[in-house]
PDB file of C-alpha atoms in Angstrom:
ATOM      1  CA  MET A   1      12.022 123.222  65.150  1.00  0.00           C
ATOM      2  CA  LEU A   2      15.218 124.118  66.841  1.00  0.00           C
ATOM      3  CA  SER A   3      15.247 121.082  68.979  1.00  0.00           C
ATOM      4  CA  SER A   4      14.719 118.859  66.085  1.00  0.00           C
ATOM      5  CA  VAL A   5      17.770 120.330  64.268  1.00  0.00           C
ATOM      6  CA  ILE A   6      19.937 119.851  67.447  1.00  0.00           C
ATOM      7  CA  ARG A   7      18.837 116.176  67.732  1.00  0.00           C
ATOM      8  CA  ARG A   8      19.654 115.506  64.077  1.00  0.00           C
ATOM      9  CA  ALA A   9      23.137 117.085  64.710  1.00  0.00           C
ATOM     10  CA  VAL A  10      23.691 115.015  67.729  1.00  0.00           C
ATOM     11  CA  ILE A  11      22.799 111.785  65.871  1.00  0.00           C
ATOM     12  CA  CYS A  12      25.168 112.619  63.082  1.00  0.00           C
ATOM     13  CA  LEU A  13      28.100 113.291  65.313  1.00  0.00           C
ATOM     14  CA  ALA A  14      27.435 110.119  67.092  1.00  0.00           C
ATOM     15  CA  ALA A  15      27.724 108.220  63.789  1.00  0.00           C
ATOM     16  CA  LEU A  16      30.878 110.019  62.677  1.00  0.00           C
ATOM     17  CA  SER A  17      32.659 108.971  65.976  1.00  0.00           C
ATOM     18  CA  SER A  18      31.717 105.292  65.540  1.00  0.00           C
ATOM     19  CA  PRO A  19      34.602 102.959  65.937  1.00  0.00           C
ATOM     20  CA  LEU A  20      33.559 101.124  62.674  1.00  0.00           C
ATOM     21  CA  LEU A  21      34.836 104.249  60.808  1.00  0.00           C
ATOM     22  CA  ALA A  22      38.287 104.248  62.454  1.00  0.00           C
ATOM     23  CA  GLN A  23      41.281 103.716  60.132  1.00  0.00           C
ATOM     24  CA  LEU A  24      42.952 100.244  60.171  1.00  0.00           C
ATOM     25  CA  GLN A  25      46.211  99.330  58.616  1.00  0.00           C
ATOM     26  CA  LEU A  26      47.521  95.761  57.767  1.00  0.00           C
ATOM     27  CA  VAL A  27      51.257  95.111  58.112  1.00  0.00           C
ATOM     28  CA  GLN A  28      53.488  92.028  57.960  1.00  0.00           C
ATOM     29  CA  PHE A  29      55.805  91.562  61.078  1.00  0.00           C
ATOM     30  CA  ASP A  30      58.924  89.542  60.714  1.00  0.00           C
ATOM     31  CA  GLY A  31      59.651  89.695  64.368  1.00  0.00           C
ATOM     32  CA  THR A  32      61.613  92.964  64.061  1.00  0.00           C
ATOM     33  CA  THR A  33      60.190  95.152  61.232  1.00  0.00           C
ATOM     34  CA  GLU A  34      56.534  96.041  60.224  1.00  0.00           C
ATOM     35  CA  THR A  35      56.010  96.137  56.536  1.00  0.00           C
ATOM     36  CA  PRO A  36      52.692  97.643  55.025  1.00  0.00           C
ATOM     37  CA  VAL A  37      50.733  95.083  53.020  1.00  0.00           C
ATOM     38  CA  GLY A  38      49.031  96.091  49.704  1.00  0.00           C
ATOM     39  CA  ASN A  39      46.568  94.412  47.512  1.00  0.00           C
ATOM     40  CA  THR A  40      48.729  91.356  47.146  1.00  0.00           C
ATOM     41  CA  TYR A  41      51.257  89.542  49.580  1.00  0.00           C
ATOM     42  CA  GLN A  42      53.719  87.118  48.142  1.00  0.00           C
ATOM     43  CA  ALA A  43      54.980  84.688  50.726  1.00  0.00           C
ATOM     44  CA  PRO A  44      58.290  82.904  50.644  1.00  0.00           C
ATOM     45  CA  ALA A  45      58.464  79.514  48.920  1.00  0.00           C
ATOM     46  CA  VAL A  46      58.093  76.441  51.119  1.00  0.00           C
ATOM     47  CA  ALA A  47      58.763  72.795  50.745  1.00  0.00           C
ATOM     48  CA  VAL A  48      56.023  70.232  50.687  1.00  0.00           C
ATOM     49  CA  GLY A  49      55.636  68.919  54.068  1.00  0.00           C
ATOM     50  CA  ASP A  50      56.773  72.095  55.723  1.00  0.00           C
ATOM     51  CA  THR A  51      54.401  74.800  57.346  1.00  0.00           C
ATOM     52  CA  LEU A  52      55.103  78.493  56.697  1.00  0.00           C
ATOM     53  CA  THR A  53      53.630  80.883  59.328  1.00  0.00           C
ATOM     54  CA  ILE A  54      53.111  84.525  58.326  1.00  0.00           C
ATOM     55  CA  ARG A  55      52.563  87.147  61.143  1.00  0.00           C
ATOM     56  CA  PHE A  56      50.254  89.986  60.307  1.00  0.00           C
ATOM     57  CA  ARG A  57      49.273  92.893  62.525  1.00  0.00           C
ATOM     58  CA  VAL A  58      46.060  95.148  62.106  1.00  0.00           C
ATOM     59  CA  ARG A  59      47.175  98.721  63.406  1.00  0.00           C
ATOM     60  CA  ASN A  60      44.616 101.356  64.351  1.00  0.00           C
ATOM     61  CA  THR A  61      46.057 104.684  62.905  1.00  0.00           C
ATOM     62  CA  SER A  62      43.136 106.689  63.934  1.00  0.00           C
ATOM     63  CA  THR A  63      42.673 108.716  67.146  1.00  0.00           C
ATOM     64  CA  GLY A  64      39.809 106.654  68.533  1.00  0.00           C
ATOM     65  CA  PRO A  65      39.052 103.090  69.155  1.00  0.00           C
ATOM     66  CA  ALA A  66      38.605 100.561  66.257  1.00  0.00           C
ATOM     67  CA  THR A  67      36.683  97.393  66.169  1.00  0.00           C
ATOM     68  CA  LEU A  68      38.180  94.272  64.341  1.00  0.00           C
ATOM     69  CA  GLN A  69      34.989  92.499  63.182  1.00  0.00           C
ATOM     70  CA  THR A  70      36.025  90.369  60.248  1.00  0.00           C
ATOM     71  CA  LEU A  71      39.024  88.184  59.941  1.00  0.00           C
ATOM     72  CA  SER A  72      39.080  85.229  57.358  1.00  0.00           C
ATOM     73  CA  VAL A  73      41.183  83.441  54.755  1.00  0.00           C
ATOM     74  CA  ALA A  74      39.832  81.428  51.894  1.00  0.00           C
ATOM     75  CA  GLY A  75      42.141  79.198  49.894  1.00  0.00           C
ATOM     76  CA  GLN A  76      43.575  75.704  49.608  1.00  0.00           C
ATOM     77  CA  ASP A  77      46.181  74.841  52.226  1.00  0.00           C
ATOM     78  CA  PHE A  78      45.914  78.337  53.969  1.00  0.00           C
ATOM     79  CA  ALA A  79      44.478  78.715  57.383  1.00  0.00           C
ATOM     80  CA  ILE A  80      44.348  81.296  60.288  1.00  0.00           C
ATOM     81  CA  SER A  81      46.434  79.650  63.111  1.00  0.00           C
ATOM     82  CA  THR A  82      46.302  82.342  65.704  1.00  0.00           C
ATOM     83  CA  ALA A  83      43.912  85.305  66.120  1.00  0.00           C
ATOM     84  CA  PRO A  84      42.090  87.261  68.926  1.00  0.00           C
ATOM     85  CA  SER A  85      38.549  86.569  69.743  1.00  0.00           C
ATOM     86  CA  LEU A  86      36.013  88.753  67.624  1.00  0.00           C
ATOM     87  CA  PRO A  87      34.795  91.257  67.902  1.00  0.00           C
ATOM     88  CA  TYR A  88      38.147  92.920  69.009  1.00  0.00           C
ATOM     89  CA  ILE A  89      38.597  96.487  70.253  1.00  0.00           C
ATOM     90  CA  ILE A  90      41.915  98.047  69.183  1.00  0.00           C
ATOM     91  CA  ALA A  91      42.764 101.175  70.955  1.00  0.00           C
ATOM     92  CA  SER A  92      44.303 104.145  69.093  1.00  0.00           C
ATOM     93  CA  GLY A  93      47.865 103.612  68.123  1.00  0.00           C
ATOM     94  CA  GLN A  94      47.696  99.816  69.200  1.00  0.00           C
ATOM     95  CA  PHE A  95      47.476  96.572  66.930  1.00  0.00           C
ATOM     96  CA  ALA A  96      45.917  93.241  66.932  1.00  0.00           C
ATOM     97  CA  GLU A  97      48.268  90.321  65.695  1.00  0.00           C
ATOM     98  CA  PHE A  98      47.176  87.129  63.921  1.00  0.00           C
ATOM     99  CA  ARG A  99      48.915  84.492  62.131  1.00  0.00           C
ATOM    100  CA  VAL A 100      48.268  82.650  58.771  1.00  0.00           C
ATOM    101  CA  ALA A 101      49.651  79.194  58.059  1.00  0.00           C
ATOM    102  CA  PHE A 102      50.379  77.767  54.768  1.00  0.00           C
ATOM    103  CA  ALA A 103      50.873  73.972  54.702  1.00  0.00           C
ATOM    104  CA  PRO A 104      51.093  72.976  50.982  1.00  0.00           C
ATOM    105  CA  SER A 105      49.860  69.492  50.162  1.00  0.00           C
ATOM    106  CA  GLY A 106      51.629  69.328  46.911  1.00  0.00           C
ATOM    107  CA  LEU A 107      53.810  71.132  44.443  1.00  0.00           C
ATOM    108  CA  GLY A 108      52.651  74.320  42.662  1.00  0.00           C
ATOM    109  CA  SER A 109      51.492  77.738  43.095  1.00  0.00           C
ATOM    110  CA  PHE A 110      48.681  78.525  45.704  1.00  0.00           C
ATOM    111  CA  SER A 111      46.486  81.558  46.574  1.00  0.00           C
ATOM    112  CA  ALA A 112      43.977  82.555  49.045  1.00  0.00           C
ATOM    113  CA  SER A 113      41.772  85.696  49.868  1.00  0.00           C
ATOM    114  CA  LEU A 114      42.516  87.304  53.099  1.00  0.00           C
ATOM    115  CA  GLN A 115      39.746  89.599  54.615  1.00  0.00           C
ATOM    116  CA  VAL A 116      40.485  91.933  57.465  1.00  0.00           C
ATOM    117  CA  ASN A 117      37.163  94.121  57.919  1.00  0.00           C
ATOM    118  CA  SER A 118      37.072  96.148  54.688  1.00  0.00           C
ATOM    119  CA  ILE A 119      40.665  95.251  53.716  1.00  0.00           C
ATOM    120  CA  ALA A 120      41.023  92.571  50.969  1.00  0.00           C
ATOM    121  CA  VAL A 121      44.466  90.914  50.171  1.00  0.00           C
ATOM    122  CA  LEU A 122      45.396  88.282  47.735  1.00  0.00           C
ATOM    123  CA  LEU A 123      47.883  85.831  49.323  1.00  0.00           C
ATOM    124  CA  ARG A 124      50.236  84.112  47.043  1.00  0.00           C
ATOM    125  CA  ALA A 125      52.615  81.263  47.840  1.00  0.00           C
ATOM    126  CA  SER A 126      54.431  78.388  46.031  1.00  0.00           C
ATOM    127  CA  ALA A 127      55.457  74.827  47.173  1.00  0.00           C
ATOM    128  CA  LEU A 128      58.742  73.681  45.731  1.00  0.00           C
ATOM    129  CA  ALA A 129      60.428  70.315  45.565  1.00  0.00           C
ATOM    130  CA  LEU A 130      63.101  70.882  48.087  1.00  0.00           C
ATOM    131  CA  ALA A 131      65.419  68.318  49.916  1.00  0.00           C
ATOM    132  CA  THR A 132      64.222  66.989  53.149  1.00  0.00           C
ATOM    133  CA  VAL A 133      66.567  66.643  56.074  1.00  0.00           C
ATOM    134  CA  SER A 134      66.372  63.820  58.549  1.00  0.00           C
ATOM    135  CA  ASN A 135      68.455  62.718  61.622  1.00  0.00           C
ATOM    136  CA  ALA A 136      68.248  59.187  62.969  1.00  0.00           C
ATOM    137  CA  GLY A 137      65.364  58.394  60.623  1.00  0.00           C
ATOM    138  CA  HIS A 138      63.322  61.575  61.817  1.00  0.00           C
ATOM    139  CA  VAL A 139      62.307  64.216  59.156  1.00  0.00           C
ATOM    140  CA  LEU A 140      63.393  67.545  60.386  1.00  0.00           C
ATOM    141  CA  ALA A 141      60.967  70.462  59.685  1.00  0.00           C
ATOM    142  CA  ALA A 142      62.008  74.084  59.584  1.00  0.00           C
ATOM    143  CA  GLY A 143      62.581  75.128  63.194  1.00  0.00           C
ATOM    144  CA  SER A 144      63.447  71.681  64.375  1.00  0.00           C
ATOM    145  CA  THR A 145      66.238  71.127  66.963  1.00  0.00           C
ATOM    146  CA  ILE A 146      68.939  68.486  67.136  1.00  0.00           C
ATOM    147  CA  ASP A 147      70.309  67.685  70.705  1.00  0.00           C
ATOM    148  CA  PHE A 148      74.079  66.840  70.743  1.00  0.00           C
ATOM    149  CA  GLY A 149      73.843  66.034  74.414  1.00  0.00           C
ATOM    150  CA  SER A 150      76.612  66.660  76.753  1.00  0.00           C
ATOM    151  CA  THR A 151      80.358  66.296  76.255  1.00  0.00           C
ATOM    152  CA  LEU A 152      83.720  67.384  77.723  1.00  0.00           C
ATOM    153  CA  LYS A 153      85.513  70.473  76.537  1.00  0.00           C
ATOM    154  CA  GLY A 154      87.531  69.808  73.515  1.00  0.00           C
ATOM    155  CA  THR A 155      85.807  66.417  72.770  1.00  0.00           C
ATOM    156  CA  PRO A 156      83.789  66.273  69.685  1.00  0.00           C
ATOM    157  CA  VAL A 157      80.368  64.888  69.296  1.00  0.00           C
ATOM    158  CA  THR A 158      79.111  64.229  65.694  1.00  0.00           C
ATOM    159  CA  GLN A 159      75.623  63.934  64.382  1.00  0.00           C
ATOM    160  CA  THR A 160      74.858  62.398  60.898  1.00  0.00           C
ATOM    161  CA  LEU A 161      72.044  64.042  58.965  1.00  0.00           C
ATOM    162  CA  THR A 162      70.537  62.905  55.590  1.00  0.00           C
ATOM    163  CA  LEU A 163      69.516  65.046  52.597  1.00  0.00           C
ATOM    164  CA  SER A 164      66.753  63.234  50.477  1.00  0.00           C
ATOM    165  CA  ASN A 165      65.054  64.071  47.275  1.00  0.00           C
ATOM    166  CA  SER A 166      61.523  62.328  47.474  1.00  0.00           C
ATOM    167  CA  ALA A 167      60.521  64.188  44.142  1.00  0.00           C
ATOM    168  CA  THR A 168      60.108  62.540  40.873  1.00  0.00           C
ATOM    169  CA  SER A 169      62.694  64.775  39.318  1.00  0.00           C
ATOM    170  CA  GLY A 170      66.248  65.912  40.017  1.00  0.00           C
ATOM    171  CA  ILE A 171      66.738  69.062  42.378  1.00  0.00           C
ATOM    172  CA  VAL A 172      69.728  71.015  43.209  1.00  0.00           C
ATOM    173  CA  VAL A 173      70.960  72.027  46.797  1.00  0.00           C
ATOM    174  CA  SER A 174      72.770  75.382  46.395  1.00  0.00           C
ATOM    175  CA  ALA A 175      73.863  76.166  49.851  1.00  0.00           C
ATOM    176  CA  ILE A 176      74.349  74.371  53.231  1.00  0.00           C
ATOM    177  CA  THR A 177      75.518  76.724  55.998  1.00  0.00           C
ATOM    178  CA  LEU A 178      76.235  76.291  59.734  1.00  0.00           C
ATOM    179  CA  SER A 179      76.638  79.090  62.313  1.00  0.00           C
ATOM    180  CA  GLY A 180      77.799  78.771  65.976  1.00  0.00           C
ATOM    181  CA  THR A 181      81.309  79.053  67.159  1.00  0.00           C
ATOM    182  CA  ALA A 182      81.159  75.643  68.821  1.00  0.00           C
ATOM    183  CA  PHE A 183      79.854  73.795  65.794  1.00  0.00           C
ATOM    184  CA  SER A 184      81.664  72.687  62.553  1.00  0.00           C
ATOM    185  CA  GLY A 185      80.741  71.225  59.095  1.00  0.00           C
ATOM    186  CA  PRO A 186      78.950  70.140  57.173  1.00  0.00           C
ATOM    187  CA  SER A 187      81.521  67.521  56.104  1.00  0.00           C
ATOM    188  CA  GLY A 188      80.908  64.752  53.732  1.00  0.00           C
ATOM    189  CA  VAL A 189      78.978  67.031  51.287  1.00  0.00           C
ATOM    190  CA  THR A 190      79.709  69.974  48.870  1.00  0.00           C
ATOM    191  CA  THR A 191      77.454  72.306  47.244  1.00  0.00           C
ATOM    192  CA  PRO A 192      75.950  72.951  44.657  1.00  0.00           C
ATOM    193  CA  LEU A 193      74.692  69.265  45.258  1.00  0.00           C
ATOM    194  CA  ASN A 194      72.556  67.494  42.452  1.00  0.00           C
ATOM    195  CA  LEU A 195      70.148  65.061  43.901  1.00  0.00           C
ATOM    196  CA  ALA A 196      68.595  62.670  41.427  1.00  0.00           C
ATOM    197  CA  ALA A 197      65.058  61.598  42.161  1.00  0.00           C
ATOM    198  CA  GLY A 198      64.946  59.280  45.299  1.00  0.00           C
ATOM    199  CA  GLN A 199      68.597  59.976  46.176  1.00  0.00           C
ATOM    200  CA  SER A 200      69.914  60.541  49.539  1.00  0.00           C
ATOM    201  CA  VAL A 201      73.304  61.857  50.759  1.00  0.00           C
ATOM    202  CA  ASN A 202      74.869  61.817  54.423  1.00  0.00           C
ATOM    203  CA  PHE A 203      76.750  64.603  55.910  1.00  0.00           C
ATOM    204  CA  GLN A 204      78.134  65.280  59.477  1.00  0.00           C
ATOM    205  CA  ILE A 205      78.023  68.064  61.735  1.00  0.00           C
ATOM    206  CA  ALA A 206      80.390  68.353  64.718  1.00  0.00           C
ATOM    207  CA  PHE A 207      80.000  69.958  68.305  1.00  0.00           C
ATOM    208  CA  GLN A 208      83.249  70.545  70.042  1.00  0.00           C
ATOM    209  CA  PRO A 209      82.835  73.059  72.886  1.00  0.00           C
ATOM    210  CA  SER A 210      85.799  75.250  74.166  1.00  0.00           C
ATOM    211  CA  ALA A 211      83.921  76.454  77.149  1.00  0.00           C
ATOM    212  CA  SER A 212      81.430  75.241  79.693  1.00  0.00           C
ATOM    213  CA  GLY A 213      77.730  75.952  79.281  1.00  0.00           C
ATOM    214  CA  THR A 214      75.113  75.574  76.630  1.00  0.00           C
ATOM    215  CA  ALA A 215      75.987  76.208  72.929  1.00  0.00           C
ATOM    216  CA  GLN A 216      73.543  76.833  70.115  1.00  0.00           C
ATOM    217  CA  GLY A 217      73.966  76.835  66.332  1.00  0.00           C
ATOM    218  CA  THR A 218      71.749  77.189  63.123  1.00  0.00           C
ATOM    219  CA  LEU A 219      71.839  74.844  60.168  1.00  0.00           C
ATOM    220  CA  SER A 220      70.467  76.441  56.963  1.00  0.00           C
ATOM    221  CA  ILE A 221      69.781  74.449  53.763  1.00  0.00           C
ATOM    222  CA  ASP A 222      68.885  76.724  50.810  1.00  0.00           C
ATOM    223  CA  GLY A 223      67.574  79.495  53.270  1.00  0.00           C
ATOM    224  CA  ARG A 224      65.664  77.023  55.567  1.00  0.00           C
ATOM    225  CA  SER A 225      66.724  76.796  59.144  1.00  0.00           C
TER     226      SER A 225
END
């Protein structure tokens, strides 16, 4: 009788120490800060044709290892773009990172169901009619680069960019900003800018370095860089 009780106690303790019972926390990571995710996550708006990538982390807040067994997203135009191979063991205090991509195929509001083990989150996002930016006939998505080439100190090099409204109704471009000490502009356009359906407007950005070396700048249009 005594040995039977001991065996049952050992089995019970083994079950309680299972990594499946470890505590997991889902957070969103912007490259600097982690923000806990609740039952619903509202993603930033994105233009049709652009892709928004959302970085998530699954943190193990328990004192033992945890197993990430389930990771899925179900919803139109949402997909998991980067994730560890499952099952994935997360050590105590560590995390596993994965990314969800949202590439809207049209205008409107979108939603998806994100499942991380027993954690269920409703993802929400919207696709807006925003102006597209092109350079030399090539549409520039968020995160694209423009190469100004090489020039002598004090000699400006100019690039012409085009803002276009491909939507069926008018849109407003509220802000165009440029950072970087070697760059100036935009010139040829002022904001707020009303773009009728099908309308395009050109503007210029100049690169005029005052020192040798490589220079970088950032162009933002209504918050998209």
